Structure formats: structure tokens, C-alpha cells
Short mmCIF file of C-alpha atoms in Angstrom, two decimals:
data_model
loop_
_atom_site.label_atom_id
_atom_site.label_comp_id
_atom_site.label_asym_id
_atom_site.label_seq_id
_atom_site.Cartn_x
_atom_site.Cartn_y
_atom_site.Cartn_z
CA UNK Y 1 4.27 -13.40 81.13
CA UNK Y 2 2.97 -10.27 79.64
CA UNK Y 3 0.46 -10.11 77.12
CA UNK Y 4 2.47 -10.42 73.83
CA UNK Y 5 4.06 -13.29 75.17
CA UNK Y 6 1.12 -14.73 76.16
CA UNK Y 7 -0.16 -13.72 72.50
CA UNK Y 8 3.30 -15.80 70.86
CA UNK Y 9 2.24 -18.84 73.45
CA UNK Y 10 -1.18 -18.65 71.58
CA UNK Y 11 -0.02 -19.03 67.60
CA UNK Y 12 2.63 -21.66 68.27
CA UNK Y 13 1.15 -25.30 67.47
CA UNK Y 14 0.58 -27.92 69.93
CA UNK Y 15 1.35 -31.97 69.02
CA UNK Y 16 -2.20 -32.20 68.68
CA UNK Y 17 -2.49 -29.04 66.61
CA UNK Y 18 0.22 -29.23 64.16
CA UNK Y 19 -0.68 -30.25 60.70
CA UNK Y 20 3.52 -30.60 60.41
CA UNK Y 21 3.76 -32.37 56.38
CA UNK Y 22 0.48 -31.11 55.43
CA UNK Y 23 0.56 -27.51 56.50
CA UNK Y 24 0.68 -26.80 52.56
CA UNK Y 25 -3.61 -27.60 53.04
CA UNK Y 26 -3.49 -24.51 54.52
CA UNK Y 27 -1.82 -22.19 52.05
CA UNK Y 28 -5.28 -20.59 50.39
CA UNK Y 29 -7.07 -20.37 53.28
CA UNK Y 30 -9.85 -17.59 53.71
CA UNK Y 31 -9.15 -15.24 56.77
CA UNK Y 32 -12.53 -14.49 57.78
CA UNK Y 33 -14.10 -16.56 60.59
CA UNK Y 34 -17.37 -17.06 59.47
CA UNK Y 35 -16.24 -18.54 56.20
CA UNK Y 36 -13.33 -20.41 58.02
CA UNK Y 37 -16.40 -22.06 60.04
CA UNK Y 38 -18.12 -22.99 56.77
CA UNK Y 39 -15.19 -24.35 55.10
CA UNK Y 40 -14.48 -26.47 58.57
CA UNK Y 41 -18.23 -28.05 58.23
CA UNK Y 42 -17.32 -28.84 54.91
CA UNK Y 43 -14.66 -31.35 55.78
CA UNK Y 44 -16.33 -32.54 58.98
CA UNK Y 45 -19.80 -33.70 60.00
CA UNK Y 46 -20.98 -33.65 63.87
CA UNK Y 47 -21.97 -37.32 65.24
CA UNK Y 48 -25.35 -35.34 65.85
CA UNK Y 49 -26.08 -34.47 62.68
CA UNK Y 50 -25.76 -38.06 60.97
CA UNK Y 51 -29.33 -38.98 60.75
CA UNK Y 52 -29.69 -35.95 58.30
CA UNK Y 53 -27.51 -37.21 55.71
CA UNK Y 54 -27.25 -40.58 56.14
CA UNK Y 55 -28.84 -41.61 52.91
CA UNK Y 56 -25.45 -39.86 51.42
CA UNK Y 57 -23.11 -41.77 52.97
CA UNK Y 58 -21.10 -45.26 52.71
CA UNK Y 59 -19.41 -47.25 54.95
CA UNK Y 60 -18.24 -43.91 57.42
CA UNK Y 61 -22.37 -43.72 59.27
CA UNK Y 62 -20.50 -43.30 62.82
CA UNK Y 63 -19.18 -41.33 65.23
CA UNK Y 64 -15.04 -41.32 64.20
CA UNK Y 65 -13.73 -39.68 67.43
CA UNK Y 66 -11.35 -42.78 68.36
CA UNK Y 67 -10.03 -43.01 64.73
CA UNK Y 68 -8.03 -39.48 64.96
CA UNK Y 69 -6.80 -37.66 67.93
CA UNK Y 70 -4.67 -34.92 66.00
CA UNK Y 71 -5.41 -32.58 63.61
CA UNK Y 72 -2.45 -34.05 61.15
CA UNK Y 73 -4.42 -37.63 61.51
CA UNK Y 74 -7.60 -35.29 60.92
CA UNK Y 75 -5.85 -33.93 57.73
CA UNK Y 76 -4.32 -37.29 56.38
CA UNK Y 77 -7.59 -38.93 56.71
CA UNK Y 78 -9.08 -36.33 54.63
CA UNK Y 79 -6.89 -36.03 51.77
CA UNK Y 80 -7.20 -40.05 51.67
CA UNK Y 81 -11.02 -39.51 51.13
CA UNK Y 82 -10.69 -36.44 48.25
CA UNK Y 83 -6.89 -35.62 47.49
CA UNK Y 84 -8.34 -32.36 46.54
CA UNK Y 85 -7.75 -31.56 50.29
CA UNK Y 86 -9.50 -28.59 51.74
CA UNK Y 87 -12.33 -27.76 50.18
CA UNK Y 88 -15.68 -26.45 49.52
CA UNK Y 89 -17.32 -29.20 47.74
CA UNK Y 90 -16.16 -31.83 49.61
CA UNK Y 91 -19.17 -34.88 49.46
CA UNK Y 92 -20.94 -35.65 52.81
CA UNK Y 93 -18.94 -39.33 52.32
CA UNK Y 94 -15.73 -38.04 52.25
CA UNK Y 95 -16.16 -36.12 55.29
CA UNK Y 96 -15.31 -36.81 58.73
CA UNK Y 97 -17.85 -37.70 61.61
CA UNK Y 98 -16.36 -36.28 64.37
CA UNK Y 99 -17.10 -34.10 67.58
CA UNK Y 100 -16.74 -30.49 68.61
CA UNK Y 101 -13.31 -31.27 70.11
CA UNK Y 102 -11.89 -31.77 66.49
CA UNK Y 103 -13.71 -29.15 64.75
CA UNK Y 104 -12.16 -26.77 67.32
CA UNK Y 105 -8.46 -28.49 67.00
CA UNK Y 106 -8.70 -27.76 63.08
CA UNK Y 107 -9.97 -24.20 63.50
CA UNK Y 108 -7.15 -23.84 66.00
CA UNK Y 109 -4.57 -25.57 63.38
CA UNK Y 110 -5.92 -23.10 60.34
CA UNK Y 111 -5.26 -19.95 62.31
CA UNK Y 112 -1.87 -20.61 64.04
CA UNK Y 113 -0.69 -21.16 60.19
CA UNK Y 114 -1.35 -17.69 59.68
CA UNK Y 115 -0.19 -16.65 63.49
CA UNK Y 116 -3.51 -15.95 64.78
CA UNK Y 117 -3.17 -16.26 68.67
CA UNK Y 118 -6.35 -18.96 69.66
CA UNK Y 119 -7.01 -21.76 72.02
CA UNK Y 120 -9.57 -23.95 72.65
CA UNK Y 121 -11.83 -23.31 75.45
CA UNK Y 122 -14.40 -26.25 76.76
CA UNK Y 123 -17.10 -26.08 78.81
CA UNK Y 124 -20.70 -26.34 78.33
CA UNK Y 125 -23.33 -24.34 75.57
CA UNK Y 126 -26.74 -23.93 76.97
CA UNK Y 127 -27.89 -23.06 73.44
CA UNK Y 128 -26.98 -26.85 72.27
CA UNK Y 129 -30.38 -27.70 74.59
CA UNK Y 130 -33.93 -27.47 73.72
CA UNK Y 131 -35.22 -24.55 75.12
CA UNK Y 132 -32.00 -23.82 76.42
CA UNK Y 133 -32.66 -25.42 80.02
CA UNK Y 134 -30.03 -27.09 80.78
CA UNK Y 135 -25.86 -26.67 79.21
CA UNK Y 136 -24.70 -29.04 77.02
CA UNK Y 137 -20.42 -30.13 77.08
CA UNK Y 138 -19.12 -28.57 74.26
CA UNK Y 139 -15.28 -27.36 73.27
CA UNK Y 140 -15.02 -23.76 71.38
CA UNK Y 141 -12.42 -21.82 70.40
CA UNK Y 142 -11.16 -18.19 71.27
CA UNK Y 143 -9.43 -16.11 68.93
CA UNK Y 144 -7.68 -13.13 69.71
CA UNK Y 145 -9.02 -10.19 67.93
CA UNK Y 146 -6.17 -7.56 67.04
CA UNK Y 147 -8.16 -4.89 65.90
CA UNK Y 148 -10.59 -4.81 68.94
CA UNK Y 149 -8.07 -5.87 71.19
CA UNK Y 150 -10.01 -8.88 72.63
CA UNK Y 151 -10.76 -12.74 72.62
CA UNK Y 152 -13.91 -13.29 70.09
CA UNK Y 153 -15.49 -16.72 71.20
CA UNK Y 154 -16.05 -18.85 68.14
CA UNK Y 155 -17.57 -22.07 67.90
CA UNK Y 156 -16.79 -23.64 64.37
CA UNK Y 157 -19.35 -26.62 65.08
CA UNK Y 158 -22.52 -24.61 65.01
CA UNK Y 159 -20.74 -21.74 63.82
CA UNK Y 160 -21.18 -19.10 65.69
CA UNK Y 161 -18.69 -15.89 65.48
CA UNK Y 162 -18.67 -13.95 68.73
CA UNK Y 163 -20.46 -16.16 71.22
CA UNK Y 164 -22.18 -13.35 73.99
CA UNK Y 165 -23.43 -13.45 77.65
CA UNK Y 166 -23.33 -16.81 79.45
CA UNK Y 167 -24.74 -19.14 75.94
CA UNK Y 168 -21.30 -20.65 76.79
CA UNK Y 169 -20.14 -21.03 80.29
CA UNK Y 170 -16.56 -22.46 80.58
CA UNK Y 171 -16.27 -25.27 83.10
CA UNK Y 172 -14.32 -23.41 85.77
CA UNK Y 173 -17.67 -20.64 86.00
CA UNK Y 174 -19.80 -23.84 86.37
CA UNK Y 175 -17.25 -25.45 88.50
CA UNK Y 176 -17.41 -22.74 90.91
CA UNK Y 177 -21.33 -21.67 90.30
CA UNK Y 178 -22.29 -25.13 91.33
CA UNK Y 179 -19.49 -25.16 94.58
CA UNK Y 180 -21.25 -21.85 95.26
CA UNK Y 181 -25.02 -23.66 94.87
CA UNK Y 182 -25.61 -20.99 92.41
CA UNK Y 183 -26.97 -23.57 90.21
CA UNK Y 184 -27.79 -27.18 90.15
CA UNK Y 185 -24.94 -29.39 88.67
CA UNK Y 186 -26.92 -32.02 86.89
CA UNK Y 187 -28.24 -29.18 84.73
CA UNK Y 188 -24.75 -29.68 82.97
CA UNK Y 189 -23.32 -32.47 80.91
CA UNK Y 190 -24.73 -34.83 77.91
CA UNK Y 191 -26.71 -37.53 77.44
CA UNK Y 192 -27.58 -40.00 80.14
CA UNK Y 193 -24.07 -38.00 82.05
CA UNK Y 194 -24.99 -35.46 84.24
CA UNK Y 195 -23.55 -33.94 86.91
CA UNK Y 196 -20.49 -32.69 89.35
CA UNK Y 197 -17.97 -34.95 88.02
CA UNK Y 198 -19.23 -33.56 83.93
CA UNK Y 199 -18.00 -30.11 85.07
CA UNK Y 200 -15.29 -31.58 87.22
CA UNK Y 201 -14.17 -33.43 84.13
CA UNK Y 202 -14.37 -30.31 81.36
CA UNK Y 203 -12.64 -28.05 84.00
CA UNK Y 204 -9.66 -30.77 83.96
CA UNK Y 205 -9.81 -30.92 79.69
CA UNK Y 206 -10.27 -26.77 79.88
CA UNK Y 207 -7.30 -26.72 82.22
CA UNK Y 208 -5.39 -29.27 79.85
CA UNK Y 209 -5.82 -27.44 76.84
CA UNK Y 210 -5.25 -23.53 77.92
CA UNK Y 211 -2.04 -25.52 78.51
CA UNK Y 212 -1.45 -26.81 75.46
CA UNK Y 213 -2.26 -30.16 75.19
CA UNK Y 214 -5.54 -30.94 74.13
CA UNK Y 215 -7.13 -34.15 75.48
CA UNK Y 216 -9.84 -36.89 74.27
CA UNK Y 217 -12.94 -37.20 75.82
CA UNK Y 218 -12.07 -40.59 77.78
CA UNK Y 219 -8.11 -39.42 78.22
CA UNK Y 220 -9.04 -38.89 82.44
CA UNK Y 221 -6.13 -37.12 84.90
CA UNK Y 222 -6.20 -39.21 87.94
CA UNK Y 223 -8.27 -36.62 89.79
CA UNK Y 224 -11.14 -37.02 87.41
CA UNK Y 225 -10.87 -41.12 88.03
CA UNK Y 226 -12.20 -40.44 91.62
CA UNK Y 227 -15.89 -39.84 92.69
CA UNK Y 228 -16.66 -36.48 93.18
CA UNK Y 229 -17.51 -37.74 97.25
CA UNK Y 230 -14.15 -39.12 97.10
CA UNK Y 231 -12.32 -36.10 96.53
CA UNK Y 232 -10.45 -34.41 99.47
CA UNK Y 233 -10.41 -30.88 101.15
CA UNK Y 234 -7.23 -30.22 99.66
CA UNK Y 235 -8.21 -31.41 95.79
CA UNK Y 236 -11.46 -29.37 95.91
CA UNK Y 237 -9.97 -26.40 97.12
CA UNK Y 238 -7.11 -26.79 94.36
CA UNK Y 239 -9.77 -27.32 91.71
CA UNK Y 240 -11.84 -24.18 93.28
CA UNK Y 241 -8.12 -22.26 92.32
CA UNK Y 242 -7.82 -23.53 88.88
CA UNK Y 243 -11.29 -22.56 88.31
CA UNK Y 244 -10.40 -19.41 89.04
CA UNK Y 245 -7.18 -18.73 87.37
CA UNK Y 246 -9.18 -19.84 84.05
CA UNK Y 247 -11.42 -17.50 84.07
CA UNK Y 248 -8.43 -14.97 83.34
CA UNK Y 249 -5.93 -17.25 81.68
CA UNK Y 250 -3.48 -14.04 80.34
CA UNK Y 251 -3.12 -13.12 83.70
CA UNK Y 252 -2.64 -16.18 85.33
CA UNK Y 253 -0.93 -18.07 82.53
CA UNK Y 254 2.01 -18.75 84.83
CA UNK Y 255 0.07 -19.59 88.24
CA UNK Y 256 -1.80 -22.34 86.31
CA UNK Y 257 1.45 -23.87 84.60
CA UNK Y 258 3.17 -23.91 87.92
CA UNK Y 259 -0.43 -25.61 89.72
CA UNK Y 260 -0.31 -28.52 86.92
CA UNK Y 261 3.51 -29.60 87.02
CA UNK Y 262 3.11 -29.02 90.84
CA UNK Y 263 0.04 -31.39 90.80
CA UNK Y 264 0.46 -34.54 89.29
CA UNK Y 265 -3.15 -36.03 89.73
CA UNK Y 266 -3.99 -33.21 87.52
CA UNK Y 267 -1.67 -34.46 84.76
CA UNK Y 268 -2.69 -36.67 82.04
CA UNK Y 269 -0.25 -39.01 80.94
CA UNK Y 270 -1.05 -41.43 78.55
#
């Protein structure tokens, strides 16, 4: 492909992405990122960030990630809640409490309605952890700049425009920094999960959704259902290659469509 057509691949919806009936939310959208971000954070509310507004909400106090998987569920679910539909002063009850994954999916969804070429990226944000020692999983977006020519990193959960540096490693540079013993693996991942088989995992959902079909946190390929000490010479070095077609996914658009249909343990079909 060359890089308009990788550009077109880019602003055309995914299943997951497609608001389909209720594209008309997005008719009076702004265009700037930074207030696209806002708006996003006022229709959803991170898991995380519960405990600070609990005392304003009803009967939705927890984390809604297996309610909704695409952004038209997203969107239904929200006009339910205020018919009003996208908008500014939508009440911390109406909202929905859900995960980076689907704060990137609807920042993804706003800008292919105005044919904005963006995809989600996931991987792991070191500035998520106190005192930024160790990387925390987290999915971001990356939006294709026209006037500078370039992918802007965007994350509409904290939101951040124009993520810098290493804040934000994707999973294939962590994949490969810890096959390298560049850095120590359990530094990455969340909670009480830590580990090889994290980055294994996010380089398998990065993978999925630079494709085009952006996965749940518990939808596992069959590679990621084996230990990491279970995997073969063959799988690692095939995971070593997507890690490094990723890291240059306009270039190698074509190499890493051809690596998943020709792998089927990389495939998620559920």
C-alpha cells in the first residue's frame, strides 16, 4: 500500500467503530482534539475515577466494560440515559463507566465521521504510575495530522494531545525491550497482573486493532491462552516480527495483514 491508501484504510469504520443509525450524534461535532477529549469525558467516566464522584451517581457505581463492546452499543446506551445525546452537560449518572479501550473506540468513531485517518494504538503509559516507575496497560489513539504530515498520539482518557518521548510505549517496543533484557517485564501491566504475558497480551490487542478489529480485554487469540514458558521457538520469533512491523505500521501494513491470516493462533475468533 502506499501512504494515501494506507491514509483511506485509516477513516473507514470498523464493526466496532461504526456508530451506523446514530452517526447523526456526530453531526456538530467540534474539530479540535483537545475539546473532542473534553466532550469524550463528558459522556464517559474511567472505572478509576469512580470513588470521586460516587456521591453523584445511582444505580451505574461500576466498571461497565462487559455491558458494551461497540461504539454504536456505547452510543445507544447513552442516548437511553439523556436523549440529548452528545453533550457537554451531560450528569456524572448518565455517563458511562468504562475503560480506556472505549474512550479510544469513540474518539476513533468521532473522527472517521469527518474522515480523519486514526487508529487505536495500545500499549502501556508510564505516566498512569506514581512516580512514573513502572508502565501502566493503556489503549490511545493516533491521529494523522495533515498539516504536519504526521501521527499526533492522543489519549482521550487523560487527555493528552501529542503524547512525546517514551510516556507511552506501544507493546511491540516493550515486547521486544524486554526479549532484548533492556528492561524488566513485570515493570509493565496493571494491578495484581504483571509481566511477559501483559505485554505479550497488548502486543496481540495492538496487532488486532492496527488491523481493524478492536478486541476486549478478556477476548484472548489462542497464542495469548498459552504460558509465556509454553510458547515455542517459532511463536516467539513470529511475535519478535510483529513487534517489529508495528512499530512502522504504514510501511508494513501489508506484511502484518499477510502474518495474521497466515497465523491463525494469532486470530481472535469469537
Amino acid at each position: 500500500m502506499n501512504k494515501s491508501q494506507v491514509l483511506q484504510f485509516y477513516t473507514e469504520y470498523t464493526p466496532n467503530t461504526d456508530p451506523f443509525s446514530l452517526g447523526y450524534l456526530f453531526d456538530e461535532l467540534p474539530d479540535d482534539l483537545g475539546e473532542l477529549c473534553k466532550l469524550i469525558k463528558c459522556q464517559l467516566i474511567h472505572p478509576a475515577m469512580v470513588k470521586k464522584v460516587r456521591h453523584l451517581l445511582t444505580s451505574y457505581t461500576k466498571n461497565e466494560d462487559e455491558q458494551f463492546y461497540t461504539v454504536q452499543d456505547m452510543l445507544e446506551a447513552l442516548v437511553e440515559r439523556n436523549a440529548n445525546g452528545i453533550i457537554g452537560e451531560r450528569l456524572p449518572r448518565e455517563r458511562l463507566i468504562v475503560s480506556c479501550r472505549f474512550h479510544s473506540l469513540l474518539l476513533i468513531s468521532m473522527l472517521r465521521s469527518k474522515g480523519v485517518p486514526v487508529r487505536c494504538r495500545v500499549g502501556f503509559a508510564r505516566y498512569l504510575s506514581e512516580h512514573q516507575l513502572k508502565y501502566i496497560d493503556h489503549w490511545i489513539c493516533e491521529v494523522w495530522s495533515e498539516g504536519e504530515a504526521r501521527w499526533i498520539r492522543v489519549d482521550p482518557d487523560i487527555g493528552i494531545v501529542d503524547l512525546q518521548g517514551d510516556d507511552f510505549l506501544e507493546a511491540g517496543v516493550a515486547w521486544l525491550m524486554a526479549r532484548d533484557k533492556e528492561i524488566n517485564p513485570q515493570l509493565f501491566g496493571v494491578k495484581k497482573s504483571w509481566g511477559m504475558h501483559y505485554i505479550r497480551n497488548n502486543l496481540c490487542y495492538d496487532l488486532h486493532a492496527v488491523l481493524g478489529q478492536e478486541l476486549r480485554y478478556w477476548d484472548y487469540p489462542p497464542i495469548c491462552q498459552k504460558g509465556i514458558d509454553e510458547l515455542d521457538f517459532e511463536e516467539l520469533q513470529l511475535l519478535d516480527e510483529v513487534s517489529m512491523y508495528l512499530q512502522d505500521p504504514d510501511a508494513n501494513l501489508e506484511e502484518l495483514q499477510a502474518l495474521f491470516l497466515e497465523n491463525e493462533f494469532l486470530q481472535f475468533k469469537g
